[in-house]
Amino acid sequence: MRILFNEIRKLFSVKIICLLLLVSFIVYQQFIMFEFKYFPNGRPLLDDFRATQKMLVDYGKSMDNEEFEDFKEIKEQRIAEATEYLKSQKEMVAADIDTYEEFSNMDLENEKLAALHSKIFFEDSVDIFWEIQARDGIIDRYEHPERFIEHELTPKQDARMDELVENGSTKAIFTDMVFDNYNALIKFVAILIFLNIMIILMPLYIRDKRNHVQLLQYTSKTGRKLFSQKLVTGISAAMIVITTQLAFFFFMYKGNDTSMFYPLPINSIFNFFVSWYDLTFFQYIVLTVICVYLLGIALVLVGAWISSIAPNYMTSVGLHVPLAFLLFGSGTTYLVQNLTIIYSNPYLAPISFVIILVLSSLLFMWRYRSEKVKNI
Amino acid sequence: MLIVEDVTKNFGQFNALKNINLEFHNGVYGLLAPNGAGKTTLIKMLTTLLFPTSGSIRYDGEDIIKMDERYREMIGYLPQEFGYYKNYSPTSYLLYLAALKGIHRKTAIARVEELLKTVALDHVANKKMKKFSGGMIQRVGIAQAMLNDPKILILDEPTAGLDPKERVRFRNLLTNLARDRIVILSTHIVSDVESIANEIIMIKNQEVLYKDTVSNICGNIQGLVYETKVAYDETERFRSTYLTLSEKQENGSMYMRFLTEDTAKAEWKPVHPNLEDVFLYIYQDGVLSDDQTA
């Protein structure tokens, strides 16, 4: 344990910690904070979000036909309230716009009317008008489940779609706004985590080789076993980085106030993402977290291999470039972001993970075996 | 007892050492050869950093490679290029190495304190090593080699960077240590080993040329070493005729110490050969022969 602790301490030097903080700050500022700061992003998405939250409170996990009628009834009430509001506005009455129907059919080519329309929505930001729009969108999607019914996919995908219609997914309440937001966030967080792991693992073996400390390490009692112990160090360091980054991310994510969506199935008429499996949003989150850990471990194996063969930091950076290209692009897109999506083969992710982990393990094992008999 | 038996080491087509046979008991062994002669290769094989191409190295009858950590926990090693972390203090670095050597933390703390006093670094025990001089770094290296109180202490060019006072202190330290352990000291500086080594090992043409006491080795050129006074304008001719071992100017003349197998002349004063004379004779006789042939 002392060796492990010492090696971890070496990896988390003050310089490296500062670098990790700087990189994390930049990535958060450039890519992640936007999804926190502007969630829901403008209107009527904010109103859509509020309406969905109210649906959940009023109807639970799904909305049957009777509840849908109630939802439409609320919309009618809002229309009545909007009409009342319009009647109370002198300029609207003067322009002969004193019902919501007239308001929604206004000729926006007419500059004067367009200005009045804009005033209601953007200057006065009257919530009722936004809410009606949002409710219209929800009603439209609920009434048009064609995406689930009329589709031209493979027989297996068709069967899954039919299964979803049968098990009531077309009535399930969820929102792609929450799902897309999480998916965008987890991709950037995964990229940040992998970047952190690359930074922290780069000196794993190079540092000792460059400082000629390896001669002392390999002639100590621990000897060449240190090579494999350093891998344990790398995995431990990666676990620390992943856990810390995810803990901070979920702490920030709490601010998006989406906890009420956690127990909901992600397969819903209100979510464009269709999964092969009946997952709740929480289960999907857990799945992405597991995948980040698995990819993190694979990255440690490859990163450790690079660190052990690269003679200097420049070579190591060079070898990390194609790895980063793969991981930050396709890696996060298919193995973190779009997990279980129906448009990909259901075995893509599990098979990819098995292949990645086996290959990276073999790569490291091969290096370890050669290190044991290498002339130093 | 440490035995090197018929050890050969090749690096591809290059033969670094061939058929090396050595036996080490408690005491100081000076491994003396010019740079590039294969000292470090031999040292690295003794520390399991290199594996012999053929032959074996055995400690108390057991192959050191098979002994694995049981062997390594008995050795202390100071490499030619002593590696360290610049931002570590001697204390933290020695504690790090102590952990690798499997020394219990409490024992290690006391041992590190004691060793830093021994190598006169206790006043900078917690200072970062990045500001240390070469001599101070070398002393940290010596301390780390002794951390586990090794039965076999292997030191590759240990006095590099040490000032004369530190060298003397180091030699005394080794003499004390060698009473109950094997100390192998590799160097190309003759004075490092001449006074303290029980035996000197000299390597030439990838093979062990001598493994004997200083007096026996010096005896090989007994009666061949002389000193004489040479006029300044004669020095060049003298140098090309004889193997000069040292020169010094005194009272307007040149005093030459030289080696020759020729019959002694009256003005030549025979002197006792020392190890440096042997070293120069062995490793420069090729040059001498060439010159004489010319």
PDB file of N, CA, C and O in Angstrom, chain A residues 2-3 6-7 9-10 15 207-208 211-226 229-230 371-376, chain B residues 9 44 47-51 69 72-73 75 77 79 81-85 88 92-93 95-105 144:
ATOM      1  N   ARG A   2       2.008   1.175   0.711  1.00  0.00           N
ATOM      2  CA  ARG A   2       2.880   2.358   0.768  1.00  0.00           C
ATOM      3  C   ARG A   2       3.417   2.699  -0.613  1.00  0.00           C
ATOM      4  O   ARG A   2       3.521   3.866  -0.989  1.00  0.00           O
ATOM      5  N   ILE A   3       3.733   1.614  -1.362  1.00  0.00           N
ATOM      6  CA  ILE A   3       4.258   1.836  -2.714  1.00  0.00           C
ATOM      7  C   ILE A   3       3.178   2.495  -3.562  1.00  0.00           C
ATOM      8  O   ILE A   3       3.425   3.475  -4.254  1.00  0.00           O
ATOM      9  N   ASN A   6       2.743   6.064  -2.521  1.00  0.00           N
ATOM     10  CA  ASN A   6       3.870   6.881  -3.000  1.00  0.00           C
ATOM     11  C   ASN A   6       3.760   7.170  -4.488  1.00  0.00           C
ATOM     12  O   ASN A   6       4.029   8.289  -4.941  1.00  0.00           O
ATOM     13  N   GLU A   7       3.394   6.138  -5.246  1.00  0.00           N
ATOM     14  CA  GLU A   7       3.292   6.323  -6.705  1.00  0.00           C
ATOM     15  C   GLU A   7       2.147   7.280  -7.039  1.00  0.00           C
ATOM     16  O   GLU A   7       2.275   8.103  -7.951  1.00  0.00           O
ATOM     17  N   ARG A   9       1.045   9.633  -5.152  1.00  0.00           N
ATOM     18  CA  ARG A   9       1.516  10.970  -4.754  1.00  0.00           C
ATOM     19  C   ARG A   9       2.397  11.574  -5.844  1.00  0.00           C
ATOM     20  O   ARG A   9       2.359  12.773  -6.108  1.00  0.00           O
ATOM     21  N   LYS A  10       3.199  10.712  -6.478  1.00  0.00           N
ATOM     22  CA  LYS A  10       4.067  11.192  -7.565  1.00  0.00           C
ATOM     23  C   LYS A  10       3.239  11.687  -8.748  1.00  0.00           C
ATOM     24  O   LYS A  10       3.556  12.694  -9.375  1.00  0.00           O
ATOM     25  N   LYS A  15       2.170  20.496  -9.792  1.00  0.00           N
ATOM     26  CA  LYS A  15       2.117  20.980 -11.179  1.00  0.00           C
ATOM     27  C   LYS A  15       0.994  20.300 -11.947  1.00  0.00           C
ATOM     28  O   LYS A  15       0.237  20.952 -12.678  1.00  0.00           O
ATOM     29  N   ARG A 207       8.699   9.446 -16.514  1.00  0.00           N
ATOM     30  CA  ARG A 207       9.389  10.235 -15.498  1.00  0.00           C
ATOM     31  C   ARG A 207      10.538   9.440 -14.864  1.00  0.00           C
ATOM     32  O   ARG A 207      11.647   9.956 -14.708  1.00  0.00           O
ATOM     33  N   ASP A 208      10.275   8.197 -14.510  1.00  0.00           N
ATOM     34  CA  ASP A 208      11.301   7.382 -13.861  1.00  0.00           C
ATOM     35  C   ASP A 208      12.431   7.035 -14.826  1.00  0.00           C
ATOM     36  O   ASP A 208      13.593   6.973 -14.428  1.00  0.00           O
ATOM     37  N   ASN A 211      14.532  10.189 -15.363  1.00  0.00           N
ATOM     38  CA  ASN A 211      15.301  10.567 -14.168  1.00  0.00           C
ATOM     39  C   ASN A 211      16.272   9.479 -13.721  1.00  0.00           C
ATOM     40  O   ASN A 211      16.894   9.613 -12.672  1.00  0.00           O
ATOM     41  N   HIS A 212      16.344   8.378 -14.473  1.00  0.00           N
ATOM     42  CA  HIS A 212      17.204   7.229 -14.139  1.00  0.00           C
ATOM     43  C   HIS A 212      16.845   6.608 -12.790  1.00  0.00           C
ATOM     44  O   HIS A 212      17.682   5.981 -12.150  1.00  0.00           O
ATOM     45  N   VAL A 213      15.623   6.806 -12.356  1.00  0.00           N
ATOM     46  CA  VAL A 213      15.206   6.224 -11.072  1.00  0.00           C
ATOM     47  C   VAL A 213      14.897   4.739 -11.236  1.00  0.00           C
ATOM     48  O   VAL A 213      14.964   3.967 -10.281  1.00  0.00           O
ATOM     49  N   GLN A 214      14.614   4.352 -12.463  1.00  0.00           N
ATOM     50  CA  GLN A 214      14.266   2.961 -12.744  1.00  0.00           C
ATOM     51  C   GLN A 214      15.359   1.985 -12.276  1.00  0.00           C
ATOM     52  O   GLN A 214      15.055   0.893 -11.802  1.00  0.00           O
ATOM     53  N   LEU A 215      16.624   2.420 -12.399  1.00  0.00           N
ATOM     54  CA  LEU A 215      17.727   1.555 -11.978  1.00  0.00           C
ATOM     55  C   LEU A 215      17.614   1.216 -10.489  1.00  0.00           C
ATOM     56  O   LEU A 215      17.874   0.097 -10.073  1.00  0.00           O
ATOM     57  N   LEU A 216      17.220   2.208  -9.709  1.00  0.00           N
ATOM     58  CA  LEU A 216      17.072   1.988  -8.270  1.00  0.00           C
ATOM     59  C   LEU A 216      15.813   1.180  -7.975  1.00  0.00           C
ATOM     60  O   LEU A 216      15.801   0.327  -7.092  1.00  0.00           O
ATOM     61  N   GLN A 217      14.770   1.463  -8.729  1.00  0.00           N
ATOM     62  CA  GLN A 217      13.505   0.757  -8.498  1.00  0.00           C
ATOM     63  C   GLN A 217      13.647  -0.730  -8.806  1.00  0.00           C
ATOM     64  O   GLN A 217      13.219  -1.573  -8.025  1.00  0.00           O
ATOM     65  N   TYR A 218      14.274  -1.024  -9.947  1.00  0.00           N
ATOM     66  CA  TYR A 218      14.354  -2.425 -10.375  1.00  0.00           C
ATOM     67  C   TYR A 218      15.372  -3.238  -9.586  1.00  0.00           C
ATOM     68  O   TYR A 218      15.375  -4.454  -9.672  1.00  0.00           O
ATOM     69  N   THR A 219      16.258  -2.563  -8.868  1.00  0.00           N
ATOM     70  CA  THR A 219      17.205  -3.322  -8.052  1.00  0.00           C
ATOM     71  C   THR A 219      16.756  -3.367  -6.594  1.00  0.00           C
ATOM     72  O   THR A 219      17.455  -3.900  -5.745  1.00  0.00           O
ATOM     73  N   SER A 220      15.598  -2.803  -6.327  1.00  0.00           N
ATOM     74  CA  SER A 220      15.060  -2.879  -4.962  1.00  0.00           C
ATOM     75  C   SER A 220      14.326  -4.208  -4.797  1.00  0.00           C
ATOM     76  O   SER A 220      14.140  -4.948  -5.767  1.00  0.00           O
ATOM     77  N   LYS A 221      13.867  -4.464  -3.600  1.00  0.00           N
ATOM     78  CA  LYS A 221      13.150  -5.724  -3.339  1.00  0.00           C
ATOM     79  C   LYS A 221      11.921  -5.837  -4.257  1.00  0.00           C
ATOM     80  O   LYS A 221      11.625  -6.887  -4.807  1.00  0.00           O
ATOM     81  N   THR A 222      11.233  -4.735  -4.432  1.00  0.00           N
ATOM     82  CA  THR A 222      10.029  -4.740  -5.283  1.00  0.00           C
ATOM     83  C   THR A 222      10.399  -5.095  -6.720  1.00  0.00           C
ATOM     84  O   THR A 222       9.687  -5.852  -7.378  1.00  0.00           O
ATOM     85  N   GLY A 223      11.508  -4.576  -7.188  1.00  0.00           N
ATOM     86  CA  GLY A 223      12.022  -4.904  -8.514  1.00  0.00           C
ATOM     87  C   GLY A 223      11.070  -4.570  -9.646  1.00  0.00           C
ATOM     88  O   GLY A 223      10.343  -3.584  -9.595  1.00  0.00           O
ATOM     89  N   ARG A 224      11.057  -5.463 -10.636  1.00  0.00           N
ATOM     90  CA  ARG A 224      10.271  -5.191 -11.841  1.00  0.00           C
ATOM     91  C   ARG A 224       8.772  -5.365 -11.622  1.00  0.00           C
ATOM     92  O   ARG A 224       7.987  -5.061 -12.519  1.00  0.00           O
ATOM     93  N   LYS A 225       8.408  -5.865 -10.434  1.00  0.00           N
ATOM     94  CA  LYS A 225       6.974  -5.939 -10.110  1.00  0.00           C
ATOM     95  C   LYS A 225       6.383  -4.530 -10.088  1.00  0.00           C
ATOM     96  O   LYS A 225       5.179  -4.340 -10.240  1.00  0.00           O
ATOM     97  N   LEU A 226       7.266  -3.566  -9.890  1.00  0.00           N
ATOM     98  CA  LEU A 226       6.804  -2.183  -9.833  1.00  0.00           C
ATOM     99  C   LEU A 226       6.092  -1.790 -11.135  1.00  0.00           C
ATOM    100  O   LEU A 226       5.180  -0.964 -11.121  1.00  0.00           O
ATOM    101  N   GLN A 229       2.703  -2.739 -10.643  1.00  0.00           N
ATOM    102  CA  GLN A 229       2.120  -1.944  -9.552  1.00  0.00           C
ATOM    103  C   GLN A 229       1.820  -0.527 -10.017  1.00  0.00           C
ATOM    104  O   GLN A 229       0.901   0.117  -9.520  1.00  0.00           O
ATOM    105  N   LYS A 230       2.621  -0.081 -10.971  1.00  0.00           N
ATOM    106  CA  LYS A 230       2.371   1.254 -11.502  1.00  0.00           C
ATOM    107  C   LYS A 230       1.063   1.271 -12.301  1.00  0.00           C
ATOM    108  O   LYS A 230       0.407   2.299 -12.392  1.00  0.00           O
ATOM    109  N   GLU A 371       9.083  -6.424 -20.292  1.00  0.00           N
ATOM    110  CA  GLU A 371       9.791  -5.635 -19.269  1.00  0.00           C
ATOM    111  C   GLU A 371      10.483  -6.556 -18.255  1.00  0.00           C
ATOM    112  O   GLU A 371      11.551  -6.235 -17.748  1.00  0.00           O
ATOM    113  N   LYS A 372       9.854  -7.699 -17.997  1.00  0.00           N
ATOM    114  CA  LYS A 372      10.399  -8.618 -16.996  1.00  0.00           C
ATOM    115  C   LYS A 372      11.756  -9.203 -17.411  1.00  0.00           C
ATOM    116  O   LYS A 372      12.547  -9.591 -16.574  1.00  0.00           O
ATOM    117  N   VAL A 373      11.983  -9.299 -18.726  1.00  0.00           N
ATOM    118  CA  VAL A 373      13.243  -9.903 -19.180  1.00  0.00           C
ATOM    119  C   VAL A 373      14.131  -8.902 -19.928  1.00  0.00           C
ATOM    120  O   VAL A 373      15.118  -9.267 -20.547  1.00  0.00           O
ATOM    121  N   LYS A 374      13.730  -7.631 -19.823  1.00  0.00           N
ATOM    122  CA  LYS A 374      14.451  -6.601 -20.580  1.00  0.00           C
ATOM    123  C   LYS A 374      15.792  -6.255 -19.915  1.00  0.00           C
ATOM    124  O   LYS A 374      15.875  -6.192 -18.692  1.00  0.00           O
ATOM    125  N   ASN A 375      16.806  -6.016 -20.737  1.00  0.00           N
ATOM    126  CA  ASN A 375      18.075  -5.507 -20.212  1.00  0.00           C
ATOM    127  C   ASN A 375      17.927  -4.008 -19.979  1.00  0.00           C
ATOM    128  O   ASN A 375      17.564  -3.266 -20.880  1.00  0.00           O
ATOM    129  N   ILE A 376      18.193  -3.594 -18.761  1.00  0.00           N
ATOM    130  CA  ILE A 376      18.015  -2.182 -18.424  1.00  0.00           C
ATOM    131  C   ILE A 376      19.340  -1.437 -18.578  1.00  0.00           C
ATOM    132  O   ILE A 376      20.307  -1.794 -17.962  1.00  0.00           O
TER     133      ILE A 376
ATOM    134  N   LYS B   9      28.406 -11.761 -21.763  1.00  0.00           N
ATOM    135  CA  LYS B   9      27.283 -10.874 -22.097  1.00  0.00           C
ATOM    136  C   LYS B   9      27.490 -10.289 -23.488  1.00  0.00           C
ATOM    137  O   LYS B   9      28.499  -9.626 -23.752  1.00  0.00           O
ATOM    138  N   LYS B  44      25.798  -4.259 -13.626  1.00  0.00           N
ATOM    139  CA  LYS B  44      24.363  -4.397 -13.896  1.00  0.00           C
ATOM    140  C   LYS B  44      23.925  -5.864 -13.868  1.00  0.00           C
ATOM    141  O   LYS B  44      22.790  -6.154 -13.524  1.00  0.00           O
ATOM    142  N   THR B  47      23.454  -6.791 -10.339  1.00  0.00           N
ATOM    143  CA  THR B  47      22.262  -6.194  -9.707  1.00  0.00           C
ATOM    144  C   THR B  47      20.973  -6.629 -10.406  1.00  0.00           C
ATOM    145  O   THR B  47      19.918  -6.052 -10.166  1.00  0.00           O
ATOM    146  N   THR B  48      21.063  -7.576 -11.305  1.00  0.00           N
ATOM    147  CA  THR B  48      19.923  -8.148 -12.055  1.00  0.00           C
ATOM    148  C   THR B  48      19.273  -7.173 -13.044  1.00  0.00           C
ATOM    149  O   THR B  48      18.161  -7.414 -13.501  1.00  0.00           O
ATOM    150  N   LEU B  49      19.982  -6.100 -13.357  1.00  0.00           N
ATOM    151  CA  LEU B  49      19.436  -5.186 -14.374  1.00  0.00           C
ATOM    152  C   LEU B  49      19.704  -5.742 -15.774  1.00  0.00           C
ATOM    153  O   LEU B  49      18.969  -5.474 -16.719  1.00  0.00           O
ATOM    154  N   LEU B  50      20.780  -6.523 -15.896  1.00  0.00           N
ATOM    155  CA  LEU B  50      21.102  -7.207 -17.154  1.00  0.00           C
ATOM    156  C   LEU B  50      21.141  -8.707 -16.880  1.00  0.00           C
ATOM    157  O   LEU B  50      21.487  -9.124 -15.764  1.00  0.00           O
ATOM    158  N   PHE B  51      20.798  -9.455 -17.890  1.00  0.00           N
ATOM    159  CA  PHE B  51      20.834 -10.906 -17.734  1.00  0.00           C
ATOM    160  C   PHE B  51      22.009 -11.464 -18.540  1.00  0.00           C
ATOM    161  O   PHE B  51      22.178 -11.081 -19.704  1.00  0.00           O
ATOM    162  N   GLU B  69      13.455 -11.517  -5.509  1.00  0.00           N
ATOM    163  CA  GLU B  69      13.465 -10.463  -4.490  1.00  0.00           C
ATOM    164  C   GLU B  69      14.284 -10.849  -3.260  1.00  0.00           C
ATOM    165  O   GLU B  69      14.759  -9.971  -2.540  1.00  0.00           O
ATOM    166  N   ARG B  72      17.535  -9.412  -4.239  1.00  0.00           N
ATOM    167  CA  ARG B  72      17.546  -7.947  -4.328  1.00  0.00           C
ATOM    168  C   ARG B  72      17.406  -7.277  -2.965  1.00  0.00           C
ATOM    169  O   ARG B  72      17.890  -6.171  -2.765  1.00  0.00           O
ATOM    170  N   GLU B  73      16.739  -7.942  -2.022  1.00  0.00           N
ATOM    171  CA  GLU B  73      16.608  -7.297  -0.708  1.00  0.00           C
ATOM    172  C   GLU B  73      17.935  -7.301   0.047  1.00  0.00           C
ATOM    173  O   GLU B  73      18.062  -6.642   1.074  1.00  0.00           O
ATOM    174  N   ILE B  75      20.836  -6.504  -1.589  1.00  0.00           N
ATOM    175  CA  ILE B  75      21.819  -5.643  -2.256  1.00  0.00           C
ATOM    176  C   ILE B  75      21.517  -4.147  -2.066  1.00  0.00           C
ATOM    177  O   ILE B  75      20.363  -3.736  -1.922  1.00  0.00           O
ATOM    178  N   TYR B  77      22.654  -0.614  -4.099  1.00  0.00           N
ATOM    179  CA  TYR B  77      23.258  -0.286  -5.391  1.00  0.00           C
ATOM    180  C   TYR B  77      23.249   1.220  -5.626  1.00  0.00           C
ATOM    181  O   TYR B  77      22.234   1.877  -5.458  1.00  0.00           O
ATOM    182  N   PRO B  79      23.942   3.443  -8.771  1.00  0.00           N
ATOM    183  CA  PRO B  79      24.285   3.434 -10.200  1.00  0.00           C
ATOM    184  C   PRO B  79      25.189   4.609 -10.576  1.00  0.00           C
ATOM    185  O   PRO B  79      25.268   5.595  -9.846  1.00  0.00           O
ATOM    186  N   GLU B  81      24.673   6.681 -12.933  1.00  0.00           N
ATOM    187  CA  GLU B  81      23.795   7.854 -13.048  1.00  0.00           C
ATOM    188  C   GLU B  81      22.735   7.720 -11.974  1.00  0.00           C
ATOM    189  O   GLU B  81      21.724   7.059 -12.170  1.00  0.00           O
ATOM    190  N   PHE B  82      22.970   8.359 -10.864  1.00  0.00           N
ATOM    191  CA  PHE B  82      22.040   8.240  -9.746  1.00  0.00           C
ATOM    192  C   PHE B  82      20.797   9.082 -10.032  1.00  0.00           C
ATOM    193  O   PHE B  82      20.866  10.288 -10.222  1.00  0.00           O
ATOM    194  N   GLY B  83      19.672   8.410 -10.079  1.00  0.00           N
ATOM    195  CA  GLY B  83      18.422   9.103 -10.407  1.00  0.00           C
ATOM    196  C   GLY B  83      17.678   9.556  -9.173  1.00  0.00           C
ATOM    197  O   GLY B  83      17.703   8.890  -8.142  1.00  0.00           O
ATOM    198  N   TYR B  84      17.049  10.704  -9.287  1.00  0.00           N
ATOM    199  CA  TYR B  84      16.273  11.237  -8.157  1.00  0.00           C
ATOM    200  C   TYR B  84      15.222  12.215  -8.697  1.00  0.00           C
ATOM    201  O   TYR B  84      15.261  12.601  -9.858  1.00  0.00           O
ATOM    202  N   TYR B  85      14.298  12.569  -7.826  1.00  0.00           N
ATOM    203  CA  TYR B  85      13.271  13.554  -8.191  1.00  0.00           C
ATOM    204  C   TYR B  85      13.671  14.904  -7.602  1.00  0.00           C
ATOM    205  O   TYR B  85      13.832  15.016  -6.384  1.00  0.00           O
ATOM    206  N   TYR B  88      11.868  16.362  -4.591  1.00  0.00           N
ATOM    207  CA  TYR B  88      11.823  15.595  -3.346  1.00  0.00           C
ATOM    208  C   TYR B  88      12.955  16.058  -2.432  1.00  0.00           C
ATOM    209  O   TYR B  88      14.014  16.459  -2.894  1.00  0.00           O
ATOM    210  N   SER B  92      12.229  12.477   2.015  1.00  0.00           N
ATOM    211  CA  SER B  92      11.089  11.872   1.330  1.00  0.00           C
ATOM    212  C   SER B  92      11.545  10.894   0.255  1.00  0.00           C
ATOM    213  O   SER B  92      10.911   9.864   0.034  1.00  0.00           O
ATOM    214  N   TYR B  93      12.676  11.203  -0.393  1.00  0.00           N
ATOM    215  CA  TYR B  93      13.151  10.297  -1.442  1.00  0.00           C
ATOM    216  C   TYR B  93      13.660   8.984  -0.843  1.00  0.00           C
ATOM    217  O   TYR B  93      13.381   7.898  -1.364  1.00  0.00           O
ATOM    218  N   LEU B  95      12.699   7.709   1.940  1.00  0.00           N
ATOM    219  CA  LEU B  95      11.534   6.958   2.443  1.00  0.00           C
ATOM    220  C   LEU B  95      10.803   6.265   1.291  1.00  0.00           C
ATOM    221  O   LEU B  95      10.295   5.154   1.436  1.00  0.00           O
ATOM    222  N   TYR B  96      10.794   6.941   0.147  1.00  0.00           N
ATOM    223  CA  TYR B  96      10.180   6.335  -1.047  1.00  0.00           C
ATOM    224  C   TYR B  96      10.936   5.061  -1.436  1.00  0.00           C
ATOM    225  O   TYR B  96      10.341   4.002  -1.658  1.00  0.00           O
ATOM    226  N   LEU B  97      12.279   5.164  -1.463  1.00  0.00           N
ATOM    227  CA  LEU B  97      13.091   3.997  -1.830  1.00  0.00           C
ATOM    228  C   LEU B  97      13.024   2.908  -0.755  1.00  0.00           C
ATOM    229  O   LEU B  97      13.045   1.719  -1.066  1.00  0.00           O
ATOM    230  N   ALA B  98      12.899   3.353   0.493  1.00  0.00           N
ATOM    231  CA  ALA B  98      12.781   2.374   1.584  1.00  0.00           C
ATOM    232  C   ALA B  98      11.513   1.537   1.410  1.00  0.00           C
ATOM    233  O   ALA B  98      11.523   0.328   1.659  1.00  0.00           O
ATOM    234  N   ALA B  99      10.457   2.178   0.975  1.00  0.00           N
ATOM    235  CA  ALA B  99       9.202   1.437   0.730  1.00  0.00           C
ATOM    236  C   ALA B  99       9.419   0.402  -0.367  1.00  0.00           C
ATOM    237  O   ALA B  99       8.963  -0.737  -0.252  1.00  0.00           O
ATOM    238  N   LEU B 100      10.157   0.794  -1.426  1.00  0.00           N
ATOM    239  CA  LEU B 100      10.432  -0.148  -2.522  1.00  0.00           C
ATOM    240  C   LEU B 100      11.321  -1.296  -2.040  1.00  0.00           C
ATOM    241  O   LEU B 100      11.241  -2.409  -2.539  1.00  0.00           O
ATOM    242  N   LYS B 101      12.167  -0.975  -1.061  1.00  0.00           N
ATOM    243  CA  LYS B 101      13.060  -2.013  -0.543  1.00  0.00           C
ATOM    244  C   LYS B 101      12.367  -2.869   0.515  1.00  0.00           C
ATOM    245  O   LYS B 101      12.990  -3.745   1.104  1.00  0.00           O
ATOM    246  N   GLY B 102      11.114  -2.554   0.793  1.00  0.00           N
ATOM    247  CA  GLY B 102      10.335  -3.364   1.735  1.00  0.00           C
ATOM    248  C   GLY B 102      10.700  -3.131   3.186  1.00  0.00           C
ATOM    249  O   GLY B 102      10.495  -4.001   4.036  1.00  0.00           O
ATOM    250  N   ILE B 103      11.231  -1.941   3.464  1.00  0.00           N
ATOM    251  CA  ILE B 103      11.592  -1.629   4.858  1.00  0.00           C
ATOM    252  C   ILE B 103      10.376  -1.040   5.566  1.00  0.00           C
ATOM    253  O   ILE B 103       9.707  -0.145   5.020  1.00  0.00           O
ATOM    254  N   HIS B 104      10.107  -1.528   6.740  1.00  0.00           N
ATOM    255  CA  HIS B 104       8.956  -1.049   7.515  1.00  0.00           C
ATOM    256  C   HIS B 104       9.096   0.461   7.760  1.00  0.00           C
ATOM    257  O   HIS B 104      10.195   0.951   7.995  1.00  0.00           O
ATOM    258  N   ARG B 105       7.965   1.155   7.702  1.00  0.00           N
ATOM    259  CA  ARG B 105       8.011   2.621   7.738  1.00  0.00           C
ATOM    260  C   ARG B 105       8.731   3.187   8.971  1.00  0.00           C
ATOM    261  O   ARG B 105       9.571   4.067   8.852  1.00  0.00           O
ATOM    262  N   GLN B 144      21.172   6.011   0.089  1.00  0.00           N
ATOM    263  CA  GLN B 144      20.100   5.105  -0.350  1.00  0.00           C
ATOM    264  C   GLN B 144      20.624   3.686  -0.559  1.00  0.00           C
ATOM    265  O   GLN B 144      19.914   2.709  -0.334  1.00  0.00           O
TER     266      GLN B 144
END
